[in-house]
Amino acid sequence: MSQHDKQSLQVGLIGLGAMGMGTATALLKQGFNVTGCDISVGARDAFVAAGGQSVATPAELAHCHIVLVVVVNGVQVEQVLFGEQGVVSHLAPGSLIIQCATVAPSQAKQLGERVVAQGLMLLDAPISGGAAKAKSGELSVMASGATEAFIYAEAVLNAMAAKVYRLGDAPGVGSSMKLVNQLLAGVHIATAAEAMALGIRMGLDPEVIYDVITHSAGNSWMFENRVPHILSGDYTPLSAVDIFVKDLNIVHQTGRELALATPVASSALQQFTAASGAGFGREDDSAVIKVYQRLSGIALPEAANDAQGAE
């Protein structure tokens, strides 16, 4: 696709949070004409400042050929697609929706059927990689849908992702794969927090724990990525505790549908639920360690400004 073709293709993106904003700006950098949509005026203004266009409601994306949905949960997906100001009823026939939020596979299948019934295409395309990789256009996309939808989406997918997995010819498969990823991600974060809590309780230096484990067999991507948030005492949400309350609940519910027990994921879900109940739901997901602080009184590292304020 030439630069001219990119500019003639109208791309909309609903949800200018950390992942959505990163993806939208990555597409801008690749020469696409992108209109962002978010209920937050601040998010819309930030995207305009980055060189994009913005609208306040999904219905205002009627001019777009491709619309990406990067919202938080299935309820929001339903609202932005089919609600009073939803985009589906306003798009021209043959337009494409790329649904990137983590939802239950059963919901993804239903969305595909409803969107196709409206004369549109849908890719079930959950994303992974975090805000930094979204901004650099290096996400992993776990996608399923019709061949013609993949062909239509190819340039956009290549601009936002380092790896695009074509997992099936109908919606639902992509969301199934994302659920496997979220089970592992949630368990790994909860386990990293528990391991750090144990080490701190035994009197080990948290910085030394991190150094040793990241050079040992017990390391994981999540341990290496999230423990620095704990070490710096900075729980600014890049991915919030409540995200894993939601996603691990979907794992649990899907397991029940399939009569498949998920005891390890269920244990992690309880820890995230406890963290949310304690008031940490909107903090970074690494704040799940604060459950152990509440229960056993371990001393967690403080943010630099907090430490200075205590002097």
CSV table of C-alpha atoms in Angstrom, one decimal:
chain,number,residue,atom,x,y,z
A,1,MET,CA,0.0,0.0,0.0
A,2,SER,CA,1.4,3.4,-1.0
A,3,GLN,CA,1.5,6.5,1.1
A,4,HIS,CA,-1.3,7.9,-1.0
A,5,ASP,CA,-3.4,4.8,-0.4
A,6,LYS,CA,-2.8,5.0,3.4
A,7,GLN,CA,-3.9,8.6,3.5
A,8,SER,CA,-7.1,7.8,1.5
A,9,LEU,CA,-8.0,5.0,3.9
A,10,GLN,CA,-9.9,6.4,6.9
A,11,VAL,CA,-9.1,4.6,10.1
A,12,GLY,CA,-11.1,5.1,13.3
A,13,LEU,CA,-10.0,4.0,16.8
A,14,ILE,CA,-12.3,3.9,19.8
A,15,GLY,CA,-10.6,4.0,23.2
A,16,LEU,CA,-7.6,6.3,23.6
A,17,GLY,CA,-6.3,4.7,26.8
A,18,ALA,CA,-2.7,3.5,27.1
A,19,MET,CA,-2.9,0.8,24.5
A,20,GLY,CA,-5.3,2.6,22.2
A,21,MET,CA,-3.4,5.9,22.2
A,22,GLY,CA,-0.2,4.0,21.5
A,23,THR,CA,-1.8,2.1,18.6
A,24,ALA,CA,-3.4,5.3,17.2
A,25,THR,CA,-0.1,7.2,17.2
A,26,ALA,CA,1.8,4.2,15.7
A,27,LEU,CA,-0.7,4.3,12.8
A,28,LEU,CA,-0.3,8.1,12.4
A,29,LYS,CA,3.5,7.6,12.2
A,30,GLN,CA,2.9,5.0,9.4
A,31,GLY,CA,1.0,7.6,7.4
A,32,PHE,CA,-2.6,6.6,8.1
A,33,ASN,CA,-5.4,9.1,8.5
A,34,VAL,CA,-6.6,8.3,12.0
A,35,THR,CA,-9.6,9.6,13.9
A,36,GLY,CA,-9.6,8.8,17.6
A,37,CYS,CA,-12.7,8.5,19.8
A,38,ASP,CA,-12.9,8.7,23.6
A,39,ILE,CA,-15.2,10.0,26.2
A,40,SER,CA,-12.2,11.8,27.8
A,41,VAL,CA,-11.7,15.3,26.5
A,42,GLY,CA,-8.1,15.1,27.7
A,43,ALA,CA,-7.4,12.0,25.7
A,44,ARG,CA,-9.0,13.4,22.6
A,45,ASP,CA,-6.9,16.6,23.0
A,46,ALA,CA,-3.7,14.6,23.5
A,47,PHE,CA,-4.4,12.7,20.3
A,48,VAL,CA,-5.1,15.9,18.3
A,49,ALA,CA,-1.8,17.3,19.7
A,50,ALA,CA,-0.1,14.2,18.3
A,51,GLY,CA,-1.4,15.0,14.8
A,52,GLY,CA,-4.6,13.0,14.7
A,53,GLN,CA,-8.3,14.0,14.5
A,54,SER,CA,-10.8,13.2,17.2
A,55,VAL,CA,-14.6,12.8,17.8
A,56,ALA,CA,-16.6,12.4,21.0
A,57,THR,CA,-18.9,9.5,19.9
A,58,PRO,CA,-18.5,6.3,17.9
A,59,ALA,CA,-21.3,7.3,15.6
A,60,GLU,CA,-19.1,10.1,14.4
A,61,LEU,CA,-16.7,7.6,12.8
A,62,ALA,CA,-19.2,6.9,10.1
A,63,HIS,CA,-16.7,8.0,7.4
A,64,CYS,CA,-14.2,5.4,8.4
A,65,HIS,CA,-13.3,2.3,6.4
A,66,ILE,CA,-11.7,0.5,9.3
A,67,VAL,CA,-12.6,1.0,13.0
A,68,LEU,CA,-10.4,-0.5,15.8
A,69,VAL,CA,-12.1,-1.0,19.1
A,70,VAL,CA,-9.6,-0.8,22.0
A,71,VAL,CA,-11.8,-0.4,25.1
A,72,VAL,CA,-11.7,-2.0,28.5
A,73,ASN,CA,-14.3,-4.8,28.5
A,74,GLY,CA,-17.2,-6.5,26.8
A,75,VAL,CA,-19.8,-4.1,28.1
A,76,GLN,CA,-18.0,-1.2,26.6
A,77,VAL,CA,-17.5,-3.1,23.3
A,78,GLU,CA,-21.3,-3.7,23.2
A,79,GLN,CA,-21.9,0.0,23.9
A,80,VAL,CA,-19.5,1.5,21.3
A,81,LEU,CA,-20.7,-0.9,18.6
A,82,PHE,CA,-24.4,-1.3,19.2
A,83,GLY,CA,-25.4,1.4,21.7
A,84,GLU,CA,-27.4,4.6,21.1
A,85,GLN,CA,-24.2,6.3,19.7
A,86,GLY,CA,-22.7,3.0,18.4
A,87,VAL,CA,-20.7,2.9,15.2
A,88,VAL,CA,-22.2,-0.2,13.6
A,89,SER,CA,-25.4,1.3,12.2
A,90,HIS,CA,-23.5,4.2,10.7
A,91,LEU,CA,-20.8,2.5,8.8
A,92,ALA,CA,-21.0,1.9,5.0
A,93,PRO,CA,-21.5,-1.7,3.9
A,94,GLY,CA,-18.2,-3.6,3.6
A,95,SER,CA,-16.5,-1.6,6.3
A,96,LEU,CA,-14.3,-3.5,8.8
A,97,ILE,CA,-14.3,-3.5,12.6
A,98,ILE,CA,-11.1,-4.8,14.3
A,99,GLN,CA,-12.2,-5.7,17.8
A,100,CYS,CA,-9.1,-5.7,20.1
A,101,ALA,CA,-10.5,-5.7,23.6
A,102,THR,CA,-10.3,-8.9,25.8
A,103,VAL,CA,-13.8,-10.5,25.8
A,104,ALA,CA,-15.2,-13.9,26.3
A,105,PRO,CA,-14.8,-16.2,23.2
A,106,SER,CA,-18.6,-16.7,23.3
A,107,GLN,CA,-19.2,-12.9,23.1
A,108,ALA,CA,-16.6,-12.6,20.3
A,109,LYS,CA,-18.6,-15.2,18.2
A,110,GLN,CA,-21.8,-13.3,18.8
A,111,LEU,CA,-20.3,-10.0,17.9
A,112,GLY,CA,-19.1,-11.5,14.6
A,113,GLU,CA,-22.5,-12.8,13.7
A,114,ARG,CA,-24.2,-9.5,14.5
A,115,VAL,CA,-21.7,-7.4,12.6
A,116,VAL,CA,-21.9,-9.6,9.5
A,117,ALA,CA,-25.7,-9.3,9.7
A,118,GLN,CA,-25.2,-5.6,9.3
A,119,GLY,CA,-23.2,-6.0,6.1
A,120,LEU,CA,-19.9,-5.4,7.8
A,121,MET,CA,-16.8,-7.4,8.5
A,122,LEU,CA,-15.2,-8.2,11.9
A,123,LEU,CA,-11.8,-9.4,13.0
A,124,ASP,CA,-11.7,-10.8,16.5
A,125,ALA,CA,-8.2,-9.4,17.1
A,126,PRO,CA,-7.1,-9.1,20.8
A,127,ILE,CA,-3.7,-7.5,21.3
A,128,SER,CA,-0.8,-8.0,23.7
A,129,GLY,CA,2.5,-6.3,24.4
A,130,GLY,CA,1.8,-3.3,26.6
A,131,ALA,CA,1.7,0.4,26.0
A,132,ALA,CA,5.3,0.7,24.9
A,133,LYS,CA,5.0,-1.8,22.1
A,134,ALA,CA,1.6,-0.3,21.1
A,135,LYS,CA,3.3,3.0,20.6
A,136,SER,CA,6.2,1.5,18.6
A,137,GLY,CA,3.8,-0.6,16.4
A,138,GLU,CA,5.2,-3.9,17.8
A,139,LEU,CA,2.2,-5.6,19.3
A,140,SER,CA,1.2,-9.2,19.0
A,141,VAL,CA,-2.2,-9.6,17.4
A,142,MET,CA,-4.2,-12.8,17.9
A,143,ALA,CA,-6.7,-12.6,15.2
A,144,SER,CA,-9.5,-14.7,13.6
A,145,GLY,CA,-12.0,-13.9,10.9
A,146,ALA,CA,-12.9,-14.2,7.3
A,147,THR,CA,-10.1,-14.1,4.7
A,148,GLU,CA,-11.5,-11.0,3.1
A,149,ALA,CA,-11.3,-9.2,6.5
A,150,PHE,CA,-7.6,-10.1,6.8
A,151,ILE,CA,-6.9,-8.9,3.3
A,152,TYR,CA,-8.7,-5.6,4.0
A,153,ALA,CA,-6.9,-5.1,7.3
A,154,GLU,CA,-3.4,-6.2,6.2
A,155,ALA,CA,-1.8,-2.7,6.0
A,156,VAL,CA,-3.2,-1.6,9.3
A,157,LEU,CA,-2.3,-4.8,11.1
A,158,ASN,CA,1.2,-4.7,9.8
A,159,ALA,CA,1.6,-1.1,11.0
A,160,MET,CA,0.5,-1.8,14.5
A,161,ALA,CA,2.0,-5.2,15.1
A,162,ALA,CA,5.3,-7.0,15.0
A,163,LYS,CA,3.5,-10.3,14.8
A,164,VAL,CA,0.0,-11.0,13.4
A,165,TYR,CA,-1.3,-14.5,14.1
A,166,ARG,CA,-4.0,-15.8,11.8
A,167,LEU,CA,-5.7,-18.3,14.0
A,168,GLY,CA,-9.0,-19.1,12.3
A,169,ASP,CA,-11.6,-18.1,9.8
A,170,ALA,CA,-14.3,-17.0,12.3
A,171,PRO,CA,-14.4,-14.7,15.4
A,172,GLY,CA,-13.9,-16.5,18.7
A,173,VAL,CA,-10.6,-18.2,18.1
A,174,GLY,CA,-8.6,-15.0,18.6
A,175,SER,CA,-10.3,-14.3,21.9
A,176,SER,CA,-9.7,-17.9,23.0
A,177,MET,CA,-6.0,-17.5,22.4
A,178,LYS,CA,-6.0,-14.2,24.3
A,179,LEU,CA,-7.6,-15.9,27.2
A,180,VAL,CA,-4.7,-18.4,27.4
A,181,ASN,CA,-2.3,-15.5,27.4
A,182,GLN,CA,-4.3,-13.6,30.1
A,183,LEU,CA,-4.4,-16.7,32.3
A,184,LEU,CA,-0.6,-16.9,32.2
A,185,ALA,CA,-0.1,-13.2,32.5
A,186,GLY,CA,-2.3,-12.9,35.5
A,187,VAL,CA,-0.8,-15.9,37.3
A,188,HIS,CA,2.7,-14.7,36.6
A,189,ILE,CA,2.0,-11.2,38.0
A,190,ALA,CA,0.4,-12.7,41.1
A,191,THR,CA,3.2,-15.2,41.5
A,192,ALA,CA,5.9,-12.5,41.1
A,193,ALA,CA,4.2,-10.5,43.9
A,194,GLU,CA,4.0,-13.5,46.1
A,195,ALA,CA,7.7,-14.3,45.5
A,196,MET,CA,8.8,-10.8,46.2
A,197,ALA,CA,6.6,-10.7,49.4
A,198,LEU,CA,8.3,-13.9,50.6
A,199,GLY,CA,11.8,-12.7,49.9
A,200,ILE,CA,11.1,-9.3,51.7
A,201,ARG,CA,9.5,-11.2,54.6
A,202,MET,CA,12.7,-13.3,54.9
A,203,GLY,CA,14.8,-10.1,55.1
A,204,LEU,CA,16.2,-10.2,51.5
A,205,ASP,CA,17.0,-6.9,49.7
A,206,PRO,CA,14.3,-6.4,47.1
A,207,GLU,CA,16.8,-5.1,44.5
A,208,VAL,CA,19.0,-8.2,45.0
A,209,ILE,CA,16.0,-10.5,44.7
A,210,TYR,CA,15.2,-8.9,41.3
A,211,ASP,CA,18.8,-9.1,40.1
A,212,VAL,CA,19.2,-12.8,41.1
A,213,ILE,CA,15.8,-13.9,39.7
A,214,THR,CA,16.1,-12.2,36.4
A,215,HIS,CA,19.3,-14.1,35.9
A,216,SER,CA,17.9,-17.4,37.1
A,217,ALA,CA,15.4,-20.1,36.0
A,218,GLY,CA,12.6,-18.6,38.1
A,219,ASN,CA,12.4,-15.5,35.9
A,220,SER,CA,9.4,-14.7,33.7
A,221,TRP,CA,8.6,-11.8,31.4
A,222,MET,CA,6.0,-10.5,33.9
A,223,PHE,CA,8.5,-10.7,36.8
A,224,GLU,CA,11.1,-8.8,34.9
A,225,ASN,CA,8.6,-6.2,33.7
A,226,ARG,CA,6.4,-5.6,36.8
A,227,VAL,CA,8.8,-6.0,39.7
A,228,PRO,CA,10.6,-2.7,38.8
A,229,HIS,CA,7.2,-1.0,39.6
A,230,ILE,CA,7.4,-2.5,43.0
A,231,LEU,CA,11.0,-1.5,43.5
A,232,SER,CA,10.4,2.1,42.6
A,233,GLY,CA,7.2,2.2,44.6
A,234,ASP,CA,5.4,3.6,41.5
A,235,TYR,CA,2.0,2.1,40.9
A,236,THR,CA,0.9,4.4,38.2
A,237,PRO,CA,-1.4,2.2,36.1
A,238,LEU,CA,0.0,0.9,32.9
A,239,SER,CA,-2.3,-2.1,33.2
A,240,ALA,CA,-4.6,-1.9,36.3
A,241,VAL,CA,-5.4,-4.5,38.9
A,242,ASP,CA,-9.1,-4.4,37.8
A,243,ILE,CA,-8.1,-5.5,34.3
A,244,PHE,CA,-7.0,-8.8,35.7
A,245,VAL,CA,-10.1,-9.1,38.0
A,246,LYS,CA,-12.0,-8.9,34.7
A,247,ASP,CA,-9.8,-11.1,32.6
A,248,LEU,CA,-9.3,-13.9,35.1
A,249,ASN,CA,-13.0,-13.8,35.8
A,250,ILE,CA,-13.5,-14.5,32.0
A,251,VAL,CA,-11.0,-17.4,32.4
A,252,HIS,CA,-13.0,-18.7,35.3
A,253,GLN,CA,-16.3,-18.4,33.6
A,254,THR,CA,-15.1,-20.0,30.4
A,255,GLY,CA,-13.6,-22.8,32.3
A,256,ARG,CA,-17.0,-23.4,33.9
A,257,GLU,CA,-18.7,-23.4,30.5
A,258,LEU,CA,-16.2,-26.1,29.4
A,259,ALA,CA,-16.3,-28.0,32.7
A,260,LEU,CA,-12.5,-27.4,33.0
A,261,ALA,CA,-11.1,-26.5,36.4
A,262,THR,CA,-8.6,-23.6,36.5
A,263,PRO,CA,-7.4,-23.7,40.1
A,264,VAL,CA,-4.2,-21.8,39.6
A,265,ALA,CA,-5.9,-19.0,37.7
A,266,SER,CA,-8.7,-19.0,40.3
A,267,SER,CA,-6.1,-18.5,43.1
A,268,ALA,CA,-4.6,-15.5,41.2
A,269,LEU,CA,-8.1,-14.1,40.7
A,270,GLN,CA,-8.7,-14.1,44.4
A,271,GLN,CA,-5.5,-12.1,45.0
A,272,PHE,CA,-6.4,-9.5,42.4
A,273,THR,CA,-10.0,-9.4,43.8
A,274,ALA,CA,-8.5,-8.8,47.3
A,275,ALA,CA,-6.3,-6.0,46.0
A,276,SER,CA,-9.3,-4.4,44.3
A,277,GLY,CA,-11.4,-4.8,47.4
A,278,ALA,CA,-8.6,-3.1,49.4
A,279,GLY,CA,-8.8,0.0,47.2
A,280,PHE,CA,-6.0,-0.8,44.7
A,281,GLY,CA,-8.2,-1.6,41.7
A,282,ARG,CA,-7.1,1.4,39.6
A,283,GLU,CA,-3.4,1.1,40.5
A,284,ASP,CA,-0.9,-0.8,38.4
A,285,ASP,CA,-1.5,-4.6,38.5
A,286,SER,CA,1.8,-5.0,40.4
A,287,ALA,CA,-0.1,-3.4,43.3
A,288,VAL,CA,-1.4,-6.9,44.0
A,289,ILE,CA,1.6,-7.2,46.3
A,290,LYS,CA,-0.1,-4.8,48.6
A,291,VAL,CA,-2.4,-7.6,49.7
A,292,TYR,CA,0.7,-9.3,51.3
A,293,GLN,CA,1.6,-5.9,52.9
A,294,ARG,CA,-1.8,-5.7,54.4
A,295,LEU,CA,-1.7,-9.3,55.7
A,296,SER,CA,1.8,-9.6,57.0
A,297,GLY,CA,3.1,-6.0,57.4
A,298,ILE,CA,6.0,-6.4,55.0
A,299,ALA,CA,7.8,-3.1,54.2
A,300,LEU,CA,7.5,-2.3,50.5
A,301,PRO,CA,9.9,0.1,48.7
A,302,GLU,CA,8.5,3.7,48.6
A,303,ALA,CA,8.5,6.1,45.7
A,304,ALA,CA,11.3,8.6,45.9
A,305,ASN,CA,9.0,11.6,46.5
A,306,ASP,CA,7.2,9.6,49.3
A,307,ALA,CA,10.5,8.8,50.9
A,308,GLN,CA,11.6,12.4,50.8
A,309,GLY,CA,8.3,13.5,52.2
A,310,ALA,CA,8.8,11.2,55.2
A,311,GLU,CA,12.1,12.7,56.2
